mmCIF file of C-alpha atoms in Angstrom:
data_model
loop_
_atom_site.group_PDB
_atom_site.id
_atom_site.type_symbol
_atom_site.label_atom_id
_atom_site.label_comp_id
_atom_site.label_asym_id
_atom_site.label_seq_id
_atom_site.Cartn_x
_atom_site.Cartn_y
_atom_site.Cartn_z
ATOM 1 C CA MET A 1 0.000 0.000 0.000
ATOM 2 C CA TRP A 2 2.236 2.851 1.209
ATOM 3 C CA GLY A 3 5.334 1.054 2.332
ATOM 4 C CA ASP A 4 6.085 -0.548 5.640
ATOM 5 C CA TYR A 5 2.897 -0.988 7.701
ATOM 6 C CA ARG A 6 4.812 -0.268 10.927
ATOM 7 C CA GLN A 7 5.459 3.286 9.753
ATOM 8 C CA CYS A 8 1.715 3.860 9.485
ATOM 9 C CA HIS A 9 1.110 3.078 13.164
ATOM 10 C CA ILE A 10 -1.639 0.590 12.364
ATOM 11 C CA TYR A 11 -1.461 -1.679 15.391
ATOM 12 C CA PRO A 12 -2.452 0.813 18.139
ATOM 13 C CA HIS A 13 -5.550 1.712 16.142
ATOM 14 C CA ILE A 14 -6.853 -1.778 15.389
ATOM 15 C CA THR A 15 -8.943 -1.857 18.575
ATOM 16 C CA ILE A 16 -10.385 1.585 17.851
ATOM 17 C CA PHE A 17 -11.316 0.634 14.296
ATOM 18 C CA ALA A 18 -12.790 -2.682 15.477
ATOM 19 C CA GLU A 19 -15.010 -0.799 17.935
ATOM 20 C CA ILE A 20 -16.148 1.572 15.214
ATOM 21 C CA LEU A 21 -16.780 -1.009 12.512
ATOM 22 C CA THR A 22 -18.630 -3.406 14.823
ATOM 23 C CA GLY A 23 -20.391 -0.716 16.871
ATOM 24 C CA HIS A 24 -19.118 -2.474 20.019
ATOM 25 C CA GLY A 25 -17.565 0.471 21.770
ATOM 26 C CA CYS A 26 -18.518 3.447 23.852
ATOM 27 C CA PHE A 27 -21.760 3.995 21.936
ATOM 28 C CA GLY A 28 -25.100 4.345 23.698
ATOM 29 C CA LYS A 29 -26.848 1.708 21.596
ATOM 30 C CA TYR A 30 -24.194 -0.910 22.381
ATOM 31 C CA LEU A 31 -23.904 0.031 26.053
ATOM 32 C CA HIS A 32 -27.697 -0.161 26.429
ATOM 33 C CA GLN A 33 -28.736 -3.150 24.310
ATOM 34 C CA ILE A 34 -25.736 -5.464 24.504
ATOM 35 C CA ALA A 35 -23.579 -4.540 27.490
ATOM 36 C CA GLY A 36 -26.507 -3.523 29.706
ATOM 37 C CA ARG A 37 -24.522 -0.581 31.078
ATOM 38 C CA GLU A 38 -26.805 2.314 30.114
ATOM 39 C CA PRO A 39 -30.473 2.925 30.931
ATOM 40 C CA SER A 40 -31.093 4.153 27.353
ATOM 41 C CA PRO A 41 -29.288 4.205 23.971
ATOM 42 C CA GLN A 42 -29.378 8.024 23.903
ATOM 43 C CA CYS A 43 -26.324 10.099 22.921
ATOM 44 C CA HIS A 44 -24.900 11.894 25.966
ATOM 45 C CA GLU A 45 -23.333 14.584 23.788
ATOM 46 C CA CYS A 46 -26.303 15.796 21.724
ATOM 47 C CA GLY A 47 -29.359 13.910 23.026
ATOM 48 C CA VAL A 48 -30.293 12.022 19.842
ATOM 49 C CA LEU A 49 -32.237 8.844 20.631
ATOM 50 C CA GLN A 50 -29.727 6.301 19.215
ATOM 51 C CA ASP A 51 -25.995 6.796 19.775
ATOM 52 C CA THR A 52 -24.330 4.511 17.227
ATOM 53 C CA ALA A 53 -20.885 4.461 15.636
ATOM 54 C CA PHE A 54 -22.398 6.089 12.535
ATOM 55 C CA HIS A 55 -24.067 8.811 14.583
ATOM 56 C CA THR A 56 -20.918 9.519 16.580
ATOM 57 C CA LEU A 57 -18.557 9.707 13.627
ATOM 58 C CA VAL A 58 -20.771 11.184 10.907
ATOM 59 C CA GLU A 59 -23.711 13.058 12.452
ATOM 60 C CA CYS A 60 -23.149 14.154 16.067
ATOM 61 C CA ALA A 61 -22.747 17.915 16.326
ATOM 62 C CA ALA A 62 -20.562 17.534 19.415
ATOM 63 C CA TRP A 63 -17.726 16.210 17.245
ATOM 64 C CA GLY A 64 -18.160 18.812 14.484
ATOM 65 C CA PRO A 65 -14.819 20.603 15.042
ATOM 66 C CA GLN A 66 -12.864 17.333 14.922
ATOM 67 C CA ARG A 67 -14.883 16.185 11.884
ATOM 68 C CA ALA A 68 -14.132 19.479 10.098
ATOM 69 C CA LEU A 69 -10.394 18.896 10.555
ATOM 70 C CA LEU A 70 -10.792 15.385 9.162
ATOM 71 C CA GLU A 71 -12.813 16.549 6.175
ATOM 72 C CA ASN A 72 -10.196 19.193 5.350
ATOM 73 C CA VAL A 73 -7.819 16.299 4.657
ATOM 74 C CA VAL A 74 -10.054 13.537 3.230
ATOM 75 C CA GLY A 75 -13.124 15.368 1.950
ATOM 76 C CA PRO A 76 -16.720 14.808 3.068
ATOM 77 C CA VAL A 77 -17.406 11.752 5.211
ATOM 78 C CA SER A 78 -20.979 10.536 4.795
ATOM 79 C CA SER A 79 -20.757 6.967 6.082
ATOM 80 C CA LEU A 80 -18.483 4.520 7.862
ATOM 81 C CA ARG A 81 -17.696 3.053 4.450
ATOM 82 C CA SER A 82 -16.537 6.446 3.141
ATOM 83 C CA MET A 83 -14.342 6.780 6.226
ATOM 84 C CA VAL A 84 -12.695 3.414 5.504
ATOM 85 C CA GLU A 85 -12.256 4.378 1.845
ATOM 86 C CA ALA A 86 -10.646 7.638 2.954
ATOM 87 C CA MET A 87 -8.222 5.734 5.196
ATOM 88 C CA LEU A 88 -7.014 3.779 2.184
ATOM 89 C CA GLN A 89 -6.225 6.857 0.075
ATOM 90 C CA GLY A 90 -2.760 7.255 1.555
ATOM 91 C CA GLN A 91 -0.752 7.761 4.690
ATOM 92 C CA GLN A 92 -1.914 11.340 5.300
ATOM 93 C CA SER A 93 -5.558 10.261 5.049
ATOM 94 C CA TRP A 94 -4.901 7.241 7.277
ATOM 95 C CA LEU A 95 -3.378 9.485 9.930
ATOM 96 C CA ALA A 96 -6.250 11.990 9.705
ATOM 97 C CA VAL A 97 -8.916 9.296 10.098
ATOM 98 C CA SER A 98 -7.089 7.489 12.890
ATOM 99 C CA SER A 99 -6.458 10.754 14.730
ATOM 100 C CA PHE A 100 -10.137 11.710 14.455
ATOM 101 C CA CYS A 101 -11.362 8.312 15.638
ATOM 102 C CA GLU A 102 -8.863 8.141 18.486
ATOM 103 C CA SER A 103 -9.707 11.659 19.680
ATOM 104 C CA VAL A 104 -13.479 11.148 19.613
ATOM 105 C CA LEU A 105 -13.467 7.703 21.220
ATOM 106 C CA ALA A 106 -10.973 8.750 23.904
ATOM 107 C CA GLN A 107 -13.264 11.627 24.899
ATOM 108 C CA LYS A 108 -16.342 9.380 24.889
ATOM 109 C CA GLU A 109 -14.542 6.761 27.009
ATOM 110 C CA ALA A 110 -13.324 9.407 29.484
ATOM 111 C CA ALA A 111 -16.887 10.695 29.874
ATOM 112 C CA GLU A 112 -18.117 7.110 30.358
ATOM 113 C CA ARG A 113 -15.557 6.564 33.137
ATOM 114 C CA VAL A 114 -16.780 9.738 34.885
ATOM 115 C CA ARG A 115 -20.376 8.450 34.692
ATOM 116 C CA GLU A 116 -19.266 5.036 36.026
ATOM 117 C CA GLU A 117 -17.501 6.586 39.008
ATOM 118 C CA ASP A 118 -20.372 8.911 39.951
ATOM 119 C CA ALA A 119 -21.671 7.795 43.349
ATOM 120 C CA ASN A 120 -25.197 8.891 42.369
ATOM 121 C CA ALA A 121 -25.179 7.009 39.065
ATOM 122 C CA ASP A 122 -27.762 4.430 38.124
ATOM 123 C CA PRO A 123 -26.489 1.077 39.495
ATOM 124 C CA ILE A 124 -26.290 -0.476 36.010
ATOM 125 C CA ARG A 125 -23.873 2.261 34.967
ATOM 126 C CA ARG A 126 -21.378 1.826 37.804
ATOM 127 C CA ARG A 127 -18.011 0.293 37.043
ATOM 128 C CA ARG A 128 -17.958 -3.424 37.544
ATOM 129 C CA THR A 129 -14.931 -5.065 39.002
ATOM 130 C CA GLY A 130 -14.366 -8.444 37.491
ATOM 131 C CA GLY A 131 -12.782 -11.440 39.163
ATOM 132 C CA ARG A 132 -9.465 -10.876 37.425
ATOM 133 C CA ARG A 133 -9.316 -7.285 38.654
ATOM 134 C CA ARG A 134 -10.115 -8.372 42.235
ATOM 135 C CA ARG A 135 -7.470 -11.112 42.160
ATOM 136 C CA TYR A 136 -4.876 -8.635 40.895
ATOM 137 C CA ALA A 137 -5.872 -6.112 43.575
ATOM 138 C CA ASN A 138 -5.364 -8.801 46.236
ATOM 139 C CA LEU A 139 -1.783 -9.272 45.053
ATOM 140 C CA LEU A 140 -0.906 -5.625 45.610
ATOM 141 C CA PRO A 141 0.789 -4.693 48.919
#
C-alpha cells in the first residue's frame, strides 16, 4: 500500500477501528442493548435517541470541530464506508482518520468513566470489578 505498515502506526488503532466497525464500543446503543450498562441508547453529547458508531462519527454535532479537521484532509465523510475508503487513500488520510477516531473515542470513554464513578449514578452504569481485577488487587501490597 504505502510502504512498511509499521510506519503507518496501524497496530495501536486496530482496537479503535474494530469498535467503530462493529459498533461495540462506547456507543449508547451498544452500552444499552448489549452490554446492559446504560439505561437508554441516547447520545450523551447531543441527546439524539440512538448513539451509534455512525451517529458519533458522521452526524453528532458535538464532534463537528474534529470532523471538520478530518474533512479538510479527506473530503466529506458521509458513512463509515466512506471513512474506511478515505483511510485507504494514503498515509496522510490514514493518519487523519485514525487521529479523528482516536480523539473522539478517547473523549467518549473518558466521559463514560466519569459516569461510572459517579456515586449517584444508576447502578447499572457503575463500574464493575471483574474477578481478574479483584485477584490482581489482592496481590498488591
